[in-house]
Amino acid sequence: MQQKIEVLSSALIGCKTELRRPTPCCWLPSGLKPQRPNAKKEVLPVAVEKPTPYTFDLGLLLASDPNPLNLDRDNLESSLASLARDGAQVLINQLLTTCPIASTSAGVLLTLPEATTRLPREKPLPPPKAETKWEKFAKKRGIKPKTREARKNLQFNQETGEWERKWGYGGANKKGENDWLVEVDPKKEAERKEGTTVWGDRRRERKERVKRNERLQRKNLRVAERK
């Protein structure tokens, strides 16, 4: 028995052995065949022919296919991919043949046209505002609206040599309300109600002017709405 083992071991030592890695394998879905590395890919045509031609809105990069949709239910994914590929190919063809192309320092520039598709609004357009009495008068007389510079709330005070606000805090419309010395009329002082002052009279007059202007504005709006 010992002699047989020695003979077997010597025979194995004299033989050349070669180890091979197992070939990797994976399960492929039904209908798919393994491709060889050197296999050539299918070249699809650049021109796409349809019974009814596509319509385009290149400003929105939109291509619309009016043809009826015929899908293969057994190969739904491949059918959708084919439709998407045709649409993208047609859109690229239209862009390259109709849009101006220029070479810039940043690269090739393709200029898109203005969009023609009117997208729906979330909310309806606001109704046009009725013209006020002043707006009608200004249009009739050719009076133009004031510019931003003219609307600035500043005016130059010749007495102090400084710019001051027309209204608001420290505005010129409150001039005299906080003077420490005010000239009074003896007759008006004799008729003055108890608890009122000269400074209070000026504030009341200014507030009355503001209220009067607001009433006139509301009246003009009502008249414009009736017309």
Coordinates of N, CA and C in Angstrom, one line a residue:
M1 N 0.8 -1.2 0.0 CA 0.0 0.0 0.0 C 0.9 1.2 0.0
Q2 N 1.9 1.2 0.8 CA 2.8 2.3 0.9 C 3.5 2.5 -0.5
Q3 N 3.9 1.5 -1.2 CA 4.5 1.6 -2.5 C 3.6 2.3 -3.5
K4 N 2.3 1.9 -3.5 CA 1.3 2.5 -4.4 C 1.2 4.0 -4.2
I5 N 1.2 4.5 -2.9 CA 1.1 5.9 -2.6 C 2.3 6.6 -3.1
E6 N 3.5 6.1 -2.9 CA 4.7 6.7 -3.4 C 4.7 6.9 -4.9
V7 N 4.3 5.8 -5.6 CA 4.3 5.9 -7.1 C 3.3 6.9 -7.6
L8 N 2.1 7.0 -6.9 CA 1.1 8.0 -7.3 C 1.6 9.4 -7.0
S9 N 2.3 9.6 -5.9 CA 2.8 11.0 -5.6 C 3.8 11.4 -6.6
S10 N 4.7 10.5 -7.0 CA 5.8 10.8 -7.9 C 5.2 11.1 -9.3
A11 N 4.1 10.4 -9.7 CA 3.4 10.7 -10.9 C 2.8 12.1 -11.0
L12 N 2.2 12.5 -9.8 CA 1.6 13.8 -9.8 C 2.6 14.9 -9.8
I13 N 3.8 14.6 -9.2 CA 4.9 15.6 -9.2 C 5.4 15.9 -10.6
G14 N 5.4 14.8 -11.4 CA 5.9 15.0 -12.8 C 4.9 15.6 -13.7
C15 N 3.7 15.7 -13.4 CA 2.6 16.3 -14.3 C 2.6 17.8 -14.1
K16 N 2.2 18.5 -15.2 CA 2.0 19.9 -15.2 C 0.5 20.2 -14.9
T17 N 0.3 21.0 -13.9 CA -1.1 21.4 -13.5 C -1.4 22.8 -13.9
E18 N -2.6 23.1 -14.3 CA -3.0 24.5 -14.7 C -4.4 24.8 -14.1
L19 N -4.4 25.9 -13.4 CA -5.6 26.4 -12.7 C -6.3 27.4 -13.6
R20 N -7.6 27.3 -13.8 CA -8.4 28.2 -14.6 C -9.5 28.8 -13.7
R21 N -9.7 30.1 -13.9 CA -10.7 30.8 -13.2 C -12.1 30.4 -13.8
P22 N -13.1 30.3 -12.9 CA -14.4 30.0 -13.5 C -14.9 31.2 -14.3
T23 N -15.6 30.9 -15.4 CA -16.1 31.9 -16.3 C -17.3 32.6 -15.6
P24 N -17.3 33.9 -15.5 CA -18.5 34.6 -14.8 C -19.7 34.5 -15.7
C25 N -20.8 34.3 -15.0 CA -22.1 34.2 -15.7 C -23.2 35.0 -14.9
C26 N -24.2 35.3 -15.6 CA -25.3 36.0 -15.0 C -26.6 35.7 -15.8
W27 N -27.7 35.9 -15.1 CA -29.0 35.6 -15.8 C -29.4 36.8 -16.6
L28 N -29.8 36.6 -17.8 CA -30.3 37.6 -18.7 C -31.8 37.5 -18.9
P29 N -32.5 38.7 -18.9 CA -33.9 38.6 -19.1 C -34.3 38.0 -20.5
S30 N -35.4 37.4 -20.5 CA -35.9 36.8 -21.8 C -35.9 37.8 -22.9
G31 N -35.5 37.4 -24.1 CA -35.5 38.3 -25.2 C -34.2 39.1 -25.4
L32 N -33.3 39.1 -24.5 CA -32.0 39.7 -24.6 C -30.9 38.7 -24.8
K33 N -30.0 39.0 -25.7 CA -28.9 38.2 -26.1 C -27.6 38.8 -25.7
P34 N -26.7 38.1 -25.1 CA -25.4 38.7 -24.8 C -24.7 39.2 -26.0
Q35 N -24.1 40.4 -25.9 CA -23.4 41.0 -27.0 C -21.9 40.9 -26.8
R36 N -21.2 40.6 -27.9 CA -19.8 40.5 -27.8 C -19.2 41.9 -27.8
P37 N -18.0 42.0 -27.2 CA -17.3 43.4 -27.1 C -17.1 44.0 -28.5
N38 N -16.9 43.2 -29.5 CA -16.6 43.8 -30.8 C -17.8 44.0 -31.7
A39 N -19.0 43.7 -31.1 CA -20.2 43.8 -31.9 C -20.5 45.2 -32.2
K40 N -20.9 45.5 -33.4 CA -21.3 46.9 -33.8 C -22.7 47.2 -33.4
K41 N -22.8 48.5 -32.9 CA -24.2 49.0 -32.5 C -25.0 49.3 -33.7
E42 N -26.3 49.2 -33.6 CA -27.2 49.5 -34.7 C -27.2 51.0 -34.9
V43 N -27.0 51.4 -36.1 CA -27.0 52.9 -36.4 C -28.4 53.2 -36.9
L44 N -29.1 54.1 -36.2 CA -30.5 54.5 -36.5 C -30.4 55.7 -37.5
P45 N -31.4 55.8 -38.3 CA -31.4 56.9 -39.4 C -31.6 58.2 -38.7
V46 N -31.0 59.2 -39.3 CA -31.1 60.6 -38.8 C -32.5 61.2 -39.2
A47 N -32.9 60.9 -40.4 CA -34.2 61.4 -40.9 C -35.4 60.6 -40.3
V48 N -36.4 61.2 -39.8 CA -37.5 60.5 -39.2 C -38.7 60.9 -40.1
E49 N -39.4 59.8 -40.6 CA -40.5 60.0 -41.5 C -41.8 59.6 -40.8
K50 N -42.8 60.5 -40.9 CA -44.1 60.3 -40.2 C -45.2 60.6 -41.2
P51 N -46.3 60.0 -41.1 CA -47.4 60.3 -42.1 C -47.8 61.8 -42.0
T52 N -47.9 62.3 -40.7 CA -48.2 63.7 -40.5 C -46.9 64.4 -39.9
P53 N -46.4 65.4 -40.5 CA -45.1 66.0 -39.9 C -45.3 66.6 -38.5
Y54 N -44.2 66.7 -37.9 CA -44.2 67.3 -36.5 C -44.5 68.8 -36.6
T55 N -44.9 69.4 -35.5 CA -45.0 70.9 -35.4 C -44.1 71.3 -34.3
F56 N -43.5 72.5 -34.4 CA -42.4 72.9 -33.5 C -42.7 74.2 -32.9
D57 N -42.2 74.4 -31.7 CA -42.1 75.7 -31.0 C -40.6 75.7 -30.5
L58 N -39.7 76.2 -31.3 CA -38.3 76.1 -30.9 C -37.9 77.0 -29.8
G59 N -38.7 78.1 -29.6 CA -38.5 78.9 -28.4 C -38.6 78.2 -27.1
L60 N -39.5 77.2 -27.1 CA -39.7 76.4 -25.9 C -39.1 75.0 -26.0
L61 N -38.3 74.7 -27.1 CA -37.7 73.4 -27.4 C -38.8 72.4 -27.4
L62 N -39.9 72.6 -28.1 CA -41.1 71.8 -28.1 C -41.3 71.2 -29.5
A63 N -41.5 69.9 -29.5 CA -41.8 69.2 -30.8 C -43.1 68.4 -30.5
S64 N -44.1 68.6 -31.3 CA -45.4 67.9 -31.1 C -45.6 66.9 -32.2
D65 N -46.0 65.7 -31.8 CA -46.3 64.6 -32.8 C -47.8 64.4 -32.9
P66 N -48.4 64.9 -34.0 CA -49.9 64.7 -34.1 C -50.3 63.3 -34.5
N67 N -49.4 62.4 -34.8 CA -49.8 61.1 -35.3 C -50.3 60.2 -34.1
P68 N -51.2 59.3 -34.4 CA -51.8 58.5 -33.4 C -50.7 57.6 -32.7
L69 N -50.9 57.3 -31.5 CA -49.9 56.6 -30.7 C -50.2 55.1 -30.8
N70 N -49.3 54.4 -31.4 CA -49.4 52.9 -31.5 C -48.2 52.3 -30.7
L71 N -48.6 51.6 -29.6 CA -47.5 51.0 -28.8 C -47.7 49.5 -28.8
D72 N -46.5 48.9 -28.7 CA -46.5 47.4 -28.6 C -46.5 47.1 -27.1
R73 N -47.7 46.5 -26.7 CA -47.9 46.2 -25.3 C -46.9 45.2 -24.8
D74 N -46.4 44.3 -25.6 CA -45.4 43.3 -25.2 C -44.0 43.9 -25.0
N75 N -43.7 44.9 -25.8 CA -42.4 45.6 -25.6 C -42.7 47.1 -25.4
L76 N -43.3 47.4 -24.2 CA -43.8 48.8 -24.0 C -42.6 49.7 -23.8
E77 N -41.6 49.3 -23.0 CA -40.4 50.2 -22.8 C -39.7 50.5 -24.0
S78 N -39.4 49.5 -24.9 CA -38.7 49.8 -26.1 C -39.5 50.7 -27.1
S79 N -40.9 50.5 -27.1 CA -41.7 51.4 -27.9 C -41.7 52.8 -27.5
L80 N -41.7 53.1 -26.1 CA -41.7 54.4 -25.6 C -40.3 55.0 -25.9
A81 N -39.3 54.2 -25.8 CA -37.9 54.7 -26.0 C -37.7 55.1 -27.5
S82 N -38.3 54.3 -28.4 CA -38.3 54.6 -29.8 C -39.0 55.9 -30.1
L83 N -40.2 56.1 -29.5 CA -40.9 57.4 -29.8 C -40.1 58.6 -29.3
A84 N -39.5 58.4 -28.1 CA -38.8 59.6 -27.5 C -37.5 59.9 -28.3
R85 N -36.9 58.8 -28.8 CA -35.7 59.0 -29.7 C -36.1 59.7 -31.0
D86 N -37.2 59.4 -31.6 CA -37.6 60.0 -32.8 C -37.9 61.5 -32.6
G87 N -38.6 61.8 -31.5 CA -38.9 63.2 -31.2 C -37.7 64.0 -30.9
A88 N -36.7 63.5 -30.2 CA -35.5 64.2 -29.9 C -34.7 64.4 -31.2
Q89 N -34.7 63.4 -32.1 CA -33.9 63.5 -33.3 C -34.5 64.6 -34.2
V90 N -35.9 64.6 -34.3 CA -36.5 65.6 -35.2 C -36.3 67.0 -34.6
L91 N -36.4 67.1 -33.3 CA -36.1 68.5 -32.7 C -34.7 69.0 -33.0
I92 N -33.8 68.1 -32.8 CA -32.4 68.5 -33.1 C -32.2 68.8 -34.5
N93 N -32.8 68.1 -35.4 CA -32.7 68.4 -36.9 C -33.2 69.8 -37.2
Q94 N -34.4 70.1 -36.6 CA -35.0 71.4 -36.8 C -34.2 72.5 -36.3
L95 N -33.6 72.3 -35.1 CA -32.8 73.4 -34.5 C -31.5 73.7 -35.3
L96 N -30.9 72.6 -35.8 CA -29.7 72.8 -36.6 C -29.9 73.3 -38.0
T97 N -31.1 73.2 -38.5 CA -31.4 73.6 -39.9 C -32.1 75.0 -39.9
T98 N -32.7 75.5 -38.9 CA -33.4 76.7 -38.9 C -32.9 77.8 -38.0
C99 N -32.2 77.5 -36.9 CA -31.7 78.5 -36.0 C -30.3 79.0 -36.4
P100 N -30.1 80.3 -36.2 CA -28.7 80.8 -36.5 C -27.7 80.2 -35.5
I101 N -26.5 79.8 -36.1 CA -25.5 79.3 -35.2 C -24.2 80.2 -35.4
A102 N -23.6 80.5 -34.3 CA -22.4 81.4 -34.3 C -21.4 80.7 -33.4
S103 N -20.1 81.0 -33.7 CA -19.0 80.5 -33.0 C -18.5 81.6 -32.1
T104 N -18.5 81.4 -30.7 CA -18.0 82.4 -29.8 C -16.8 81.9 -29.0
S105 N -16.3 82.7 -28.1 CA -15.2 82.3 -27.3 C -15.6 81.2 -26.3
A106 N -16.9 81.2 -25.9 CA -17.4 80.2 -25.0 C -17.7 78.9 -25.7
G107 N -17.8 78.9 -27.0 CA -18.2 77.7 -27.8 C -19.2 78.1 -28.9
V108 N -19.8 77.1 -29.4 CA -20.8 77.2 -30.4 C -22.1 77.7 -29.8
L109 N -22.7 78.8 -30.3 CA -23.9 79.4 -29.8 C -25.0 79.3 -30.8
L110 N -26.2 78.7 -30.3 CA -27.4 78.6 -31.2 C -28.4 79.4 -30.6
T111 N -28.9 80.4 -31.4 CA -29.9 81.4 -30.9 C -31.3 80.8 -31.2
L112 N -32.2 80.8 -30.1 CA -33.5 80.3 -30.3 C -34.5 81.4 -30.6
P113 N -35.5 81.2 -31.4 CA -36.5 82.2 -31.7 C -37.4 82.5 -30.6
E114 N -38.3 83.4 -30.7 CA -39.3 83.7 -29.7 C -40.3 82.6 -29.7
A115 N -40.8 82.3 -28.5 CA -41.8 81.2 -28.3 C -43.1 81.7 -28.9
T116 N -43.9 80.8 -29.5 CA -45.1 81.0 -30.1 C -46.3 80.4 -29.4
T117 N -46.0 79.5 -28.5 CA -47.1 78.8 -27.8 C -47.5 79.6 -26.6
R118 N -48.8 79.9 -26.5 CA -49.3 80.7 -25.4 C -49.6 79.8 -24.2
L119 N -48.9 79.9 -23.2 CA -49.1 79.0 -22.0 C -50.2 79.6 -21.2
P120 N -51.0 78.8 -20.6 CA -52.1 79.3 -19.7 C -51.6 80.0 -18.5
R121 N -52.3 81.0 -18.0 CA -52.0 81.7 -16.8 C -52.7 81.0 -15.6
E122 N -52.0 81.1 -14.4 CA -52.6 80.5 -13.2 C -53.9 81.3 -12.8
K123 N -53.9 82.6 -13.0 CA -55.1 83.5 -12.7 C -55.4 84.3 -13.9
P124 N -56.7 84.8 -14.0 CA -57.1 85.6 -15.1 C -56.4 87.0 -15.0
L125 N -56.4 87.6 -16.2 CA -55.8 89.0 -16.2 C -56.6 90.0 -15.4
P126 N -56.0 90.8 -14.7 CA -56.7 91.8 -13.9 C -57.4 92.8 -14.8
P127 N -58.6 93.2 -14.5 CA -59.4 94.2 -15.3 C -58.6 95.5 -15.4
P128 N -58.7 96.2 -16.5 CA -58.1 97.5 -16.6 C -58.7 98.5 -15.6
K129 N -57.8 99.3 -15.0 CA -58.3 100.3 -14.0 C -59.0 101.5 -14.7
A130 N -60.1 101.9 -14.1 CA -60.8 103.1 -14.7 C -60.0 104.3 -14.5
E131 N -60.0 105.2 -15.5 CA -59.2 106.4 -15.4 C -59.9 107.4 -14.4
T132 N -59.1 108.0 -13.6 CA -59.6 109.0 -12.7 C -59.8 110.3 -13.4
K133 N -60.4 111.2 -12.7 CA -60.7 112.5 -13.2 C -59.4 113.3 -13.6
W134 N -58.4 113.2 -12.8 CA -57.1 113.8 -13.1 C -56.5 113.2 -14.3
E135 N -56.5 111.9 -14.4 CA -55.9 111.2 -15.5 C -56.5 111.6 -16.9
K136 N -57.8 111.7 -16.9 CA -58.5 112.2 -18.1 C -58.1 113.7 -18.4
F137 N -58.1 114.5 -17.4 CA -57.7 115.9 -17.6 C -56.2 116.0 -18.1
A138 N -55.3 115.2 -17.5 CA -53.9 115.2 -17.9 C -53.8 114.7 -19.4
K139 N -54.6 113.7 -19.7 CA -54.5 113.2 -21.1 C -55.0 114.3 -22.1
K140 N -56.1 115.0 -21.7 CA -56.6 116.0 -22.6 C -55.7 117.2 -22.7
R141 N -55.0 117.5 -21.7 CA -54.1 118.7 -21.7 C -52.7 118.3 -22.1
G142 N -52.4 117.0 -22.3 CA -51.1 116.6 -22.6 C -50.1 116.6 -21.5
I143 N -50.5 116.5 -20.3 CA -49.6 116.6 -19.1 C -49.0 115.2 -18.9
K144 N -47.7 115.1 -18.9 CA -47.1 113.8 -18.8 C -46.9 113.5 -17.3
P145 N -46.8 112.2 -16.9 CA -46.6 111.9 -15.5 C -45.2 112.2 -15.1
K146 N -45.0 112.5 -13.8 CA -43.7 112.9 -13.3 C -42.8 111.7 -13.3
T147 N -41.5 112.1 -13.5 CA -40.5 111.1 -13.5 C -40.1 110.7 -12.0
R148 N -39.2 109.8 -11.9 CA -38.7 109.4 -10.6 C -38.0 110.5 -9.9
E149 N -37.2 111.3 -10.6 CA -36.5 112.4 -10.1 C -37.5 113.5 -9.6
A150 N -38.6 113.7 -10.3 CA -39.5 114.7 -10.0 C -40.4 114.3 -8.8
R151 N -40.5 113.0 -8.6 CA -41.3 112.5 -7.5 C -40.6 112.3 -6.2
K152 N -39.3 112.6 -6.2 CA -38.5 112.5 -4.9 C -39.1 113.5 -3.9
N153 N -39.2 113.0 -2.7 CA -39.8 113.8 -1.6 C -38.7 114.8 -1.0
L154 N -38.2 115.6 -1.9 CA -37.2 116.6 -1.4 C -37.4 117.9 -2.1
Q155 N -37.1 119.0 -1.4 CA -37.1 120.3 -1.9 C -36.1 121.1 -1.2
F156 N -35.6 122.2 -2.0 CA -34.5 123.0 -1.4 C -35.1 124.2 -0.7
N157 N -34.6 124.3 0.6 CA -35.1 125.5 1.4 C -34.1 126.6 1.2
Q158 N -34.6 127.7 0.7 CA -33.8 128.9 0.4 C -33.3 129.6 1.7
E159 N -34.1 129.5 2.7 CA -33.7 130.1 4.0 C -32.6 129.4 4.7
T160 N -32.6 128.1 4.7 CA -31.6 127.3 5.4 C -30.5 126.9 4.5
G161 N -30.8 126.9 3.2 CA -29.8 126.4 2.2 C -29.6 124.9 2.2
E162 N -30.6 124.2 2.7 CA -30.5 122.7 2.8 C -31.7 122.1 2.1
W163 N -31.5 120.8 1.8 CA -32.7 120.0 1.2 C -33.5 119.5 2.4
E164 N -34.8 119.6 2.2 CA -35.7 119.1 3.2 C -36.9 118.3 2.6
R165 N -37.5 117.5 3.4 CA -38.6 116.7 3.0 C -39.9 117.5 2.7
K166 N -40.6 117.2 1.7 CA -41.9 117.9 1.4 C -43.0 117.5 2.4
W167 N -43.0 116.2 2.8 CA -44.0 115.7 3.7 C -43.3 114.6 4.5
G168 N -44.1 114.0 5.5 CA -43.5 113.0 6.4 C -42.8 113.6 7.6
Y169 N -42.0 112.9 8.2 CA -41.3 113.3 9.4 C -40.4 114.5 9.1
G170 N -40.7 115.7 9.8 CA -39.9 116.9 9.6 C -40.2 117.5 8.2
G171 N -41.3 117.2 7.6 CA -41.6 117.7 6.3 C -42.0 119.2 6.3
A172 N -41.9 119.8 5.1 CA -42.2 121.2 5.0 C -43.6 121.5 5.2
N173 N -44.5 120.5 5.0 CA -45.9 120.8 5.2 C -46.3 121.0 6.7
K174 N -45.4 120.6 7.6 CA -45.6 120.8 9.0 C -44.9 122.1 9.5
K175 N -44.5 122.9 8.6 CA -43.7 124.1 9.0 C -44.5 125.0 9.9
G176 N -44.0 125.4 11.0 CA -44.7 126.3 11.9 C -45.4 125.6 13.0
E177 N -45.6 124.3 12.9 CA -46.3 123.6 14.0 C -45.5 123.4 15.3
N178 N -44.2 123.5 15.2 CA -43.4 123.3 16.4 C -42.5 124.5 16.7
D179 N -42.9 125.7 16.1 CA -42.1 126.9 16.4 C -42.3 127.3 17.9
W180 N -41.3 127.7 18.5 CA -41.4 128.0 19.9 C -42.0 129.4 20.2
L181 N -42.0 130.3 19.1 CA -42.5 131.6 19.2 C -43.5 131.8 18.0
V182 N -44.7 132.1 18.3 CA -45.7 132.3 17.3 C -46.5 133.6 17.5
E183 N -46.7 134.3 16.4 CA -47.4 135.6 16.4 C -48.9 135.3 16.5
V184 N -49.6 135.9 17.4 CA -51.1 135.6 17.5 C -51.9 136.9 17.3
D185 N -53.1 136.6 16.9 CA -54.1 137.7 16.7 C -54.9 137.9 17.9
P186 N -54.9 139.0 18.5 CA -55.7 139.2 19.8 C -57.2 138.9 19.6
K187 N -57.8 139.2 18.5 CA -59.2 139.0 18.3 C -59.5 137.5 18.2
K188 N -58.6 136.7 17.5 CA -58.8 135.3 17.4 C -58.5 134.6 18.8
E189 N -57.6 135.2 19.5 CA -57.3 134.6 20.8 C -58.5 134.8 21.8
A190 N -59.2 135.9 21.6 CA -60.3 136.2 22.5 C -61.5 135.2 22.2
E191 N -61.6 134.8 20.9 CA -62.6 133.9 20.5 C -62.2 132.4 20.6
R192 N -61.0 132.1 21.0 CA -60.5 130.8 21.0 C -61.2 129.9 22.1
K193 N -61.5 128.7 21.8 CA -62.1 127.8 22.7 C -61.1 127.3 23.8
E194 N -61.6 127.0 24.9 CA -60.8 126.6 26.0 C -60.1 125.2 25.7
G195 N -58.8 125.1 25.9 CA -58.1 123.9 25.7 C -57.5 123.8 24.3
T196 N -57.6 124.8 23.5 CA -57.0 124.8 22.2 C -55.8 125.8 22.1
T197 N -54.9 125.5 21.2 CA -53.7 126.4 21.1 C -53.5 126.7 19.6
V198 N -52.5 127.7 19.3 CA -52.2 128.0 18.0 C -51.6 126.9 17.2
W199 N -50.7 126.1 17.9 CA -50.0 125.0 17.3 C -51.0 123.9 16.9
G200 N -52.0 123.7 17.8 CA -53.1 122.7 17.5 C -53.9 123.1 16.3
D201 N -54.2 124.4 16.2 CA -54.9 124.9 15.0 C -54.2 124.5 13.7
R202 N -52.9 124.7 13.7 CA -52.2 124.4 12.4 C -52.2 122.9 12.1
R203 N -52.1 122.0 13.2 CA -52.2 120.6 12.9 C -53.5 120.2 12.4
R204 N -54.6 120.8 13.0 CA -55.9 120.5 12.6 C -56.2 120.9 11.1
E205 N -55.7 122.0 10.7 CA -55.8 122.5 9.3 C -55.1 121.5 8.4
R206 N -53.9 121.1 8.7 CA -53.2 120.1 7.9 C -53.9 118.8 7.7
K207 N -54.5 118.3 8.8 CA -55.2 117.0 8.8 C -56.5 117.2 8.0
E208 N -57.1 118.4 8.1 CA -58.3 118.6 7.3 C -58.0 118.6 5.8
R209 N -56.9 119.2 5.4 CA -56.5 119.2 4.0 C -56.3 117.8 3.5
V210 N -55.7 117.0 4.3 CA -55.5 115.6 3.9 C -56.8 114.8 3.8
K211 N -57.7 115.0 4.7 CA -59.0 114.3 4.6 C -59.8 114.9 3.4
R212 N -59.7 116.2 3.1 CA -60.4 116.7 1.9 C -59.8 116.1 0.6
N213 N -58.5 115.9 0.5 CA -58.0 115.3 -0.6 C -58.4 113.9 -0.8
E214 N -58.5 113.1 0.3 CA -58.9 111.8 0.3 C -60.4 111.7 -0.2
R215 N -61.2 112.6 0.3 CA -62.6 112.6 -0.2 C -62.7 112.9 -1.7
L216 N -61.9 113.8 -2.2 CA -62.0 114.1 -3.6 C -61.5 112.9 -4.4
Q217 N -60.5 112.2 -3.9 CA -60.0 111.0 -4.6 C -61.1 109.9 -4.7
R218 N -61.8 109.7 -3.6 CA -62.9 108.7 -3.6 C -64.0 109.1 -4.5
K219 N -64.3 110.4 -4.6 CA -65.3 110.9 -5.4 C -64.9 110.7 -6.9
N220 N -63.7 110.9 -7.2 CA -63.3 110.8 -8.6 C -63.3 109.3 -9.0
L221 N -63.0 108.4 -8.1 CA -63.1 107.0 -8.4 C -64.5 106.5 -8.7
R222 N -65.4 107.0 -7.9 CA -66.9 106.7 -8.1 C -67.4 107.2 -9.4
V223 N -67.0 108.4 -9.8 CA -67.4 109.0 -11.1 C -66.8 108.2 -12.2
A224 N -65.6 107.7 -12.1 CA -64.9 107.0 -13.2 C -65.6 105.6 -13.3
E225 N -66.0 105.0 -12.2 CA -66.6 103.6 -12.3 C -68.0 103.7 -12.9
R226 N -68.7 104.8 -12.7 CA -70.0 104.9 -13.3 C -69.9 105.0 -14.8
K227 N -68.9 105.7 -15.3 CA -68.7 105.9 -16.7 C -68.2 104.6 -17.4

